[in-house]
Backbone as ProteinMPNN parsed JSONL, in Angstrom:
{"seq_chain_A": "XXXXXXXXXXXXXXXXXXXXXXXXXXXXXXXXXXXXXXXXXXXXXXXXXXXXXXXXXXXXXXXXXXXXXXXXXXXXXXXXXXXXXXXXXXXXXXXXXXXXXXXXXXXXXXXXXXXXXXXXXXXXXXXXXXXXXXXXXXXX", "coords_chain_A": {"N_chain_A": [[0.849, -1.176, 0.0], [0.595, 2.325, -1.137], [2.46, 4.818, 0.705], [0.801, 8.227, 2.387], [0.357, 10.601, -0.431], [1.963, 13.7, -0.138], [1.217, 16.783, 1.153], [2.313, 18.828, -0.689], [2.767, 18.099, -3.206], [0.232, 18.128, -4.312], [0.208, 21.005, -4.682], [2.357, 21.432, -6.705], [1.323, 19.67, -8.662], [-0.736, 21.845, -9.204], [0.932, 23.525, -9.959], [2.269, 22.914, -11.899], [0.168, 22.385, -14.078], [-0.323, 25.197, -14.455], [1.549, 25.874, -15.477], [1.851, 25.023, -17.981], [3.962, 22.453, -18.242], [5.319, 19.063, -17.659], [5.623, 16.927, -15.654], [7.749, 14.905, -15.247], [9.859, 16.8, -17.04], [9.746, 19.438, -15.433], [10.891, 17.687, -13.249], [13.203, 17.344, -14.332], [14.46, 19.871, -14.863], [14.54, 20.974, -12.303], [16.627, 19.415, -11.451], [16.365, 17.188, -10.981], [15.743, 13.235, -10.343], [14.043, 12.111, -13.292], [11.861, 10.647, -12.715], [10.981, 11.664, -10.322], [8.587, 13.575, -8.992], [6.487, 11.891, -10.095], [7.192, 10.027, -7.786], [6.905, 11.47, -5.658], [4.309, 12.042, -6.009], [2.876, 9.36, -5.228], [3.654, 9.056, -2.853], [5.615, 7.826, -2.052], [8.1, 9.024, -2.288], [10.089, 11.676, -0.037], [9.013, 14.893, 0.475], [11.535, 17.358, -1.446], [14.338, 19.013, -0.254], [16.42, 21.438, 0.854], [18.623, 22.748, -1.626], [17.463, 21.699, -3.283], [14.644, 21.683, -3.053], [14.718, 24.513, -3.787], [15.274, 24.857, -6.498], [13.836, 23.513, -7.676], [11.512, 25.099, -6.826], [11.993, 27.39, -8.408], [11.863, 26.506, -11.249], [9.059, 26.126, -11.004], [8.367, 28.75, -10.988], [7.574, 29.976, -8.191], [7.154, 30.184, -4.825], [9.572, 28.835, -2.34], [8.027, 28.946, 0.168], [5.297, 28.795, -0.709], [5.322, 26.569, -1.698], [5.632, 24.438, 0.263], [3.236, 24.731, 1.544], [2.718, 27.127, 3.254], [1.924, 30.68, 3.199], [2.856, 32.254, 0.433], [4.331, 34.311, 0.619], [5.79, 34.284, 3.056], [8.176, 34.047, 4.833], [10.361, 30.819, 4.17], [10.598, 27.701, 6.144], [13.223, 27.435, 8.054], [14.589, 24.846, 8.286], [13.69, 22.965, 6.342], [15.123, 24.494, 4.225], [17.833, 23.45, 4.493], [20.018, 21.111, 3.605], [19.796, 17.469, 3.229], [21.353, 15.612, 5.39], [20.948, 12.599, 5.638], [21.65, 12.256, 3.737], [23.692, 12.758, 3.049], [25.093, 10.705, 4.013], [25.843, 10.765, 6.614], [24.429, 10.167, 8.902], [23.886, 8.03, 11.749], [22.018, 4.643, 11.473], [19.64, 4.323, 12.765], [19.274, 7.049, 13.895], [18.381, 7.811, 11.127], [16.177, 6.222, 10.411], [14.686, 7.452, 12.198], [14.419, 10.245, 11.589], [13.451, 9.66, 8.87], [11.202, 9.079, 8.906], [10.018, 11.168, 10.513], [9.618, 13.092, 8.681], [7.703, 12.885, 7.457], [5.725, 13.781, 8.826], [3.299, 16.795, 9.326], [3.571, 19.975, 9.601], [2.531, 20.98, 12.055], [2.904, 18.867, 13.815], [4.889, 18.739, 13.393], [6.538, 20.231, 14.832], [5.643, 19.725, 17.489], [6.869, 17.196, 17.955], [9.252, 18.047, 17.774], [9.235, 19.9, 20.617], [9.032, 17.735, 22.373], [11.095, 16.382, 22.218], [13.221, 18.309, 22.914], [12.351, 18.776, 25.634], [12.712, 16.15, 26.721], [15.28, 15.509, 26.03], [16.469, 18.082, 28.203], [18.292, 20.652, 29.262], [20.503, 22.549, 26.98], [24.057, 21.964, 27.406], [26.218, 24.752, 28.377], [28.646, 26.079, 26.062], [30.737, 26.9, 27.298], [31.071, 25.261, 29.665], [32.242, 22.94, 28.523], [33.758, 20.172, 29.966], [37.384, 20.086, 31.021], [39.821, 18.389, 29.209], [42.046, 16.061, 30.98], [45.305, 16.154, 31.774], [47.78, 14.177, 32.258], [50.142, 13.56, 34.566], [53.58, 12.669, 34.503], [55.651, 11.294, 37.01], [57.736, 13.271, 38.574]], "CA_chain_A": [[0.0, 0.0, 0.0], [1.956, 3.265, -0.982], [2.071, 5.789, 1.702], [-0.158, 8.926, 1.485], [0.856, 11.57, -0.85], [2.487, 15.001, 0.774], [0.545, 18.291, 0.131], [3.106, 19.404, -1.308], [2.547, 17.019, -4.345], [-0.962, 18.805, -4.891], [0.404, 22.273, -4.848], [3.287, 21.195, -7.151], [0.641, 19.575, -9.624], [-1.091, 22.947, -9.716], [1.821, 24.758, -10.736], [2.671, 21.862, -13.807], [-1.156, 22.527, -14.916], [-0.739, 26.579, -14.799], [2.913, 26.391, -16.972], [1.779, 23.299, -18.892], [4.95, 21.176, -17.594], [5.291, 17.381, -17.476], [6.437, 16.23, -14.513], [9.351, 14.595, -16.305], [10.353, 18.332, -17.628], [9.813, 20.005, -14.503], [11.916, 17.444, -12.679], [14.588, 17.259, -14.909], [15.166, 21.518, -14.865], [15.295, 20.969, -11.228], [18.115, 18.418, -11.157], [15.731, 15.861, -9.782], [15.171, 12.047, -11.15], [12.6, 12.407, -14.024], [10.022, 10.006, -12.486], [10.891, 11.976, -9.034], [7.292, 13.96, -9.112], [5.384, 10.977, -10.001], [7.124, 9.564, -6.836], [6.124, 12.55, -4.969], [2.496, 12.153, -5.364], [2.33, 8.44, -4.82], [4.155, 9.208, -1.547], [7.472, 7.036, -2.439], [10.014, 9.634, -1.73], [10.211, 12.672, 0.751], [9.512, 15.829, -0.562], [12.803, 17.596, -1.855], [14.776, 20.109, 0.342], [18.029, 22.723, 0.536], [18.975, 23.497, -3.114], [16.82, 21.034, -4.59], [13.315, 22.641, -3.208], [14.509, 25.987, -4.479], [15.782, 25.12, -7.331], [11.882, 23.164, -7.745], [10.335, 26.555, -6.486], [12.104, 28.566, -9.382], [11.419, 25.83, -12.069], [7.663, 25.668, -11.254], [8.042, 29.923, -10.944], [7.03, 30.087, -7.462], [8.245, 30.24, -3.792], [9.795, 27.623, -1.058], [7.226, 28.8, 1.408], [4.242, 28.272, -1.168], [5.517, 24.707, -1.798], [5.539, 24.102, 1.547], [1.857, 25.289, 2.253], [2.46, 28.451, 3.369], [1.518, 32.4, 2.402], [4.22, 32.643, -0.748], [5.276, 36.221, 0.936], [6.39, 34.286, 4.29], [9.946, 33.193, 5.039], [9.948, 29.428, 4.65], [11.116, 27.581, 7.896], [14.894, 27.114, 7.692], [14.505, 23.371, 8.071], [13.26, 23.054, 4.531], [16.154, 24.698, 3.684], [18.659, 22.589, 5.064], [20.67, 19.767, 3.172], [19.352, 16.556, 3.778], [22.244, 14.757, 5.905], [20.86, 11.678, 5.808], [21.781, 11.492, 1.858], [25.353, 12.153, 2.703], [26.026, 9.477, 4.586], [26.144, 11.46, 8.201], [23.964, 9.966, 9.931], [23.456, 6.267, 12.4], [20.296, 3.635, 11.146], [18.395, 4.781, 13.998], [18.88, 8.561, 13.166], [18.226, 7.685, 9.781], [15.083, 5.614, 10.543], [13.946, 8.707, 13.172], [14.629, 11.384, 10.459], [12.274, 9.538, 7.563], [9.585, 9.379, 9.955], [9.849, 12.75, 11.246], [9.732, 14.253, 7.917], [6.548, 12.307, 7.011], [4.65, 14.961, 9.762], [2.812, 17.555, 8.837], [4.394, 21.364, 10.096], [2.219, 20.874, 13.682], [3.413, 17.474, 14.16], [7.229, 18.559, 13.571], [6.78, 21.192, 16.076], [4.837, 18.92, 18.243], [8.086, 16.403, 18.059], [10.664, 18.669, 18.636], [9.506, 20.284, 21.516], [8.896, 17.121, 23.388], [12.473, 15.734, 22.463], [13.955, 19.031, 23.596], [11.911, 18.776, 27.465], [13.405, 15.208, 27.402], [17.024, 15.856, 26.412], [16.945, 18.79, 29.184], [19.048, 22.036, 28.927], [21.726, 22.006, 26.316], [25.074, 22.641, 28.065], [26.352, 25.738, 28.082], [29.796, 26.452, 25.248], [32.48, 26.847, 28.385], [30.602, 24.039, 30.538], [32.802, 21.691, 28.39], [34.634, 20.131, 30.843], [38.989, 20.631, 30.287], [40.333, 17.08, 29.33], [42.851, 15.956, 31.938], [46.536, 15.527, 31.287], [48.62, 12.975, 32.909], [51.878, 13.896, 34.949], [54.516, 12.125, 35.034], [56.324, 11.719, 38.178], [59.598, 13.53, 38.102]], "C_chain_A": [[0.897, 1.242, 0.0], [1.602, 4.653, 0.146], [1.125, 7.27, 0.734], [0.451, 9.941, 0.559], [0.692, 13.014, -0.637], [1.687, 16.236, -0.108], [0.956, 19.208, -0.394], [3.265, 18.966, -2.861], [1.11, 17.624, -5.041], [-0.601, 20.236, -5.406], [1.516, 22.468, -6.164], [2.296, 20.981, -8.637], [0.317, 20.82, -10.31], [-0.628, 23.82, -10.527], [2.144, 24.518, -11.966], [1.297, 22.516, -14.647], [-1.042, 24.141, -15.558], [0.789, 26.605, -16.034], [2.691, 25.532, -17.84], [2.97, 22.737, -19.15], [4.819, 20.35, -17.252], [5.967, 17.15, -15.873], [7.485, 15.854, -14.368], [10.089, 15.889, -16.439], [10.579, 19.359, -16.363], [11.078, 19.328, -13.399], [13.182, 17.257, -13.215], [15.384, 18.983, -14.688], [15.532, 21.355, -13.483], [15.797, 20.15, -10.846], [17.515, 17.303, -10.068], [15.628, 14.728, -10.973], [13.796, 12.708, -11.966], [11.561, 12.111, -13.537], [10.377, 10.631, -10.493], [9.219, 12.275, -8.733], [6.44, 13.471, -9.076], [5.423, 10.259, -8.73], [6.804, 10.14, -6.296], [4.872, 12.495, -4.257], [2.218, 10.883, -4.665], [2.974, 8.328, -3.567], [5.428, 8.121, -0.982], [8.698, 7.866, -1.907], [9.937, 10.66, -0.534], [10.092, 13.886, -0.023], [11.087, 16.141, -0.354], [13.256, 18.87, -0.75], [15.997, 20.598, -0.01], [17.033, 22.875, -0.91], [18.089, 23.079, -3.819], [15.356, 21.438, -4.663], [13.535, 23.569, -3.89], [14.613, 25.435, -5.366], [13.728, 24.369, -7.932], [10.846, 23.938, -7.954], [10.736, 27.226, -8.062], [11.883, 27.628, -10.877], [9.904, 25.994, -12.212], [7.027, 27.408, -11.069], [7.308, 30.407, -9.315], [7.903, 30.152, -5.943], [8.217, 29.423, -3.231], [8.93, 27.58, -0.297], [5.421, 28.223, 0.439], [4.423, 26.756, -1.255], [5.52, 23.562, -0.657], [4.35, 24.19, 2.699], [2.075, 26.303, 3.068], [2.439, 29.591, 2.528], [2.978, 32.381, 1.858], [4.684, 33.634, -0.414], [5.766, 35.731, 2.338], [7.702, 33.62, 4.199], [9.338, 32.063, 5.18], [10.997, 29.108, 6.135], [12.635, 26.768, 7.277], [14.797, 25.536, 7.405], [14.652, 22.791, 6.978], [14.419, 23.449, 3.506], [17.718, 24.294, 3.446], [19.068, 21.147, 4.179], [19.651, 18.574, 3.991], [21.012, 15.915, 4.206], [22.446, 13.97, 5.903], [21.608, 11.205, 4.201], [23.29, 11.264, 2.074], [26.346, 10.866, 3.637], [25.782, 9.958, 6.459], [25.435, 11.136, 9.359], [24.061, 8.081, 10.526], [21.834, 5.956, 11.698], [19.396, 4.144, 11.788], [17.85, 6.363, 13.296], [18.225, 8.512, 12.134], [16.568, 7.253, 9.875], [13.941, 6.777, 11.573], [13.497, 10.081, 11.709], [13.212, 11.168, 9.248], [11.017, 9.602, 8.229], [9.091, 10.577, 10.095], [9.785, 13.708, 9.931], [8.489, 13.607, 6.678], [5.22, 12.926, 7.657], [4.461, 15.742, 8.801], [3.271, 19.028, 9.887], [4.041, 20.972, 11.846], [3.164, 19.905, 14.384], [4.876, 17.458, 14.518], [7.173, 19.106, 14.501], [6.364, 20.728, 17.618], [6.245, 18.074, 18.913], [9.419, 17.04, 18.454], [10.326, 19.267, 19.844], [9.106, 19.136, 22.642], [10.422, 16.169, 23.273], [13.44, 16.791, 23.005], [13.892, 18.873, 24.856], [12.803, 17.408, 27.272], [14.781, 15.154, 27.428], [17.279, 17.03, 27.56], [18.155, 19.701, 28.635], [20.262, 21.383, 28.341], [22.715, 22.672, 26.968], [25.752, 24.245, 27.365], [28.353, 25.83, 27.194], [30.69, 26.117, 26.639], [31.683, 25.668, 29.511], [31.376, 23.043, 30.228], [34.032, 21.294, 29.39], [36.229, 19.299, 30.209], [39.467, 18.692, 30.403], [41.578, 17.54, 30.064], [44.37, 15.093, 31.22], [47.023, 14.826, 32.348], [49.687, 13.165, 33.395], [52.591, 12.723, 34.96], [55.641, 12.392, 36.248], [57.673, 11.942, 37.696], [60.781, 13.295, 38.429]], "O_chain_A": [[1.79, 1.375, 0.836], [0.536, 5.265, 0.214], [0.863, 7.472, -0.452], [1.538, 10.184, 1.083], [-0.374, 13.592, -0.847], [1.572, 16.519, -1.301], [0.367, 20.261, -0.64], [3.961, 19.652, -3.609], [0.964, 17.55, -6.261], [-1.074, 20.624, -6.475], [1.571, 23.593, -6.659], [2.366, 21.787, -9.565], [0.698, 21.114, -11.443], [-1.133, 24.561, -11.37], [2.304, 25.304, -12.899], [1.436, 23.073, -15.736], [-1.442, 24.449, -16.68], [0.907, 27.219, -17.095], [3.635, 25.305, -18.597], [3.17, 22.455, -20.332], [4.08, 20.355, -16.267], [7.072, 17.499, -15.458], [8.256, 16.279, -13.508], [11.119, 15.929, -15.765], [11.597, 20.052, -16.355], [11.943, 20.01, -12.849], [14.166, 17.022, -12.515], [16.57, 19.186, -14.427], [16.722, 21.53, -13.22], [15.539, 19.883, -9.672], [17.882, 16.814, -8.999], [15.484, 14.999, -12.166], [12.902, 13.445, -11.55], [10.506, 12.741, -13.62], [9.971, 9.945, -9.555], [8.55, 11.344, -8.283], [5.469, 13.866, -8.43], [4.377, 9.809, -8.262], [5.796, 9.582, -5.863], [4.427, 12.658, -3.121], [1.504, 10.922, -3.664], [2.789, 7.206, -3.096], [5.895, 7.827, 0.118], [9.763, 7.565, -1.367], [9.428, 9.937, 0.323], [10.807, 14.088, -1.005], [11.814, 15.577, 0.464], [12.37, 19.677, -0.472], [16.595, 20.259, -1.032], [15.85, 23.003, -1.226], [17.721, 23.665, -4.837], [14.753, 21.573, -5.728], [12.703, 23.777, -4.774], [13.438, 25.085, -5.475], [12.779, 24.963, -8.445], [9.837, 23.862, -8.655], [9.819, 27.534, -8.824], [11.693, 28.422, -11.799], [9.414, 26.013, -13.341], [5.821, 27.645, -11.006], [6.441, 31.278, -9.392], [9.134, 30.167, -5.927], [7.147, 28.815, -3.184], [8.667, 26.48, 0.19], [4.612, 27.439, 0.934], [3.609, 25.924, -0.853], [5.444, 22.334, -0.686], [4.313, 23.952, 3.906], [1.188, 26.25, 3.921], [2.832, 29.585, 1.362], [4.006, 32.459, 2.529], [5.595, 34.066, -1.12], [6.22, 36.656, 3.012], [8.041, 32.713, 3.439], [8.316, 31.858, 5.834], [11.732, 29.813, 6.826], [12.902, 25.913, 6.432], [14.947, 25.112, 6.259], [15.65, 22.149, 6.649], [14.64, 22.974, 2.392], [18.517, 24.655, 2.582], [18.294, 20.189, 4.205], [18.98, 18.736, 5.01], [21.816, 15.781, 3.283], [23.622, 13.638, 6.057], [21.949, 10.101, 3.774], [23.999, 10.334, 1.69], [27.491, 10.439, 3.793], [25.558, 9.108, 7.32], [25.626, 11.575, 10.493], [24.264, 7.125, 9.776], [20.882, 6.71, 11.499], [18.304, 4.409, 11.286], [16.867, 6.748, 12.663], [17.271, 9.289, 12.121], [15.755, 8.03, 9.374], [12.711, 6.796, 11.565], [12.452, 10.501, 11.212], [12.363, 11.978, 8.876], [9.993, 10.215, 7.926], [7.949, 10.965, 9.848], [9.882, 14.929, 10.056], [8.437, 13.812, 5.465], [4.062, 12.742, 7.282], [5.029, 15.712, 7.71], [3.198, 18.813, 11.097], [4.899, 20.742, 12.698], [3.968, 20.138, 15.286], [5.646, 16.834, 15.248], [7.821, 18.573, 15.402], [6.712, 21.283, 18.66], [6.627, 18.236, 20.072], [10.326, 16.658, 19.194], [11.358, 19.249, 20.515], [8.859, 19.543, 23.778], [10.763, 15.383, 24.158], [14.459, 16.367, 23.55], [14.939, 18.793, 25.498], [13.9, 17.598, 27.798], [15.463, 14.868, 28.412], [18.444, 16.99, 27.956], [18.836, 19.393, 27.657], [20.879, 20.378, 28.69], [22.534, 23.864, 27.213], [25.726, 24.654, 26.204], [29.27, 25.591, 27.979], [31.228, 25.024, 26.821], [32.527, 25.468, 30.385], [31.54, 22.157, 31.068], [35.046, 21.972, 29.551], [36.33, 18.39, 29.385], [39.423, 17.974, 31.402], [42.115, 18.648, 30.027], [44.521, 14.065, 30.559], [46.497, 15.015, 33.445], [50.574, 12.923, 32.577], [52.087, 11.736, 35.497], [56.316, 13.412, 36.39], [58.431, 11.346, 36.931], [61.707, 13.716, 37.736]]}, "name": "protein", "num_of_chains": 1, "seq": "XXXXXXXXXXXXXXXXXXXXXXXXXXXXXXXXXXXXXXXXXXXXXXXXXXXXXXXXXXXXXXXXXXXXXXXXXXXXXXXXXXXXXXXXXXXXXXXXXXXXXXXXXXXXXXXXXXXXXXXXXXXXXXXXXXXXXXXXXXXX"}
């Protein structure tokens, strides 16, 4: 059963229908797999982020924050903007397996998730809190 497809996949359609762009054509200008888009809708891949949303947004003439379901005149949320990490390798299975999940929410949901993993990790230490690794004397 393929997961559901992101509403970002509807808003994306809209924009193919108003430039009359293929899906294919649209993902090829923005340096995505051709049949990316079609994966899109049937909810196969993640939408696209960093360079590769914008470069999506200015292919389909439009902005990061519209593609993202918000007012096209608001700053999108940095997040969105952000490399995916997981592509380059940088992350553990777990992370990796946390990450695809977490980016299968919907905006509430993320915000929902991070602020209950922040209360449980507890205050991030403070820069000079790191405590001074210890050297070793030798007796003289």
């Amino acid at each position: 059963m393929p997961d559901e497809a992101p509403p970002m996949a509807a808003l994306i359609e809209g924009r193919l229908d108003r430039l009359g762009l293929s899906p294919e054509e649209a993902s090829r200008q923005a340096g995505l797999p051709a049949d990316f888009l079609e994966r899109l809708a049937a909810g196969r891949v993640p939408p696209p982020r960093g360079q590769k949303l914008v470069k999506l947004a200015e292919v389909l003439a439009t902005s990061v924050s519209y593609l993202v379901g918000l007012d096209p005149d608001t700053p999108p949320p940095p997040e969105v903007l952000e490399e995916e990490q997981g592509s380059l390798g940088l992350l553990a299975g777990d992370e990796e397996a946390l990450l695809r999940a977490y980016r299968r929410l919907e905006m509430p949901q993320k915000a929902a998730v991070v602020l209950v993993v922040r209360s449980m990790a507890g205050p991030e230490p403070e820069p000079d809190a790191v405590p001074a690794k210890r050297v070793a004397r030798r007796p003289a």
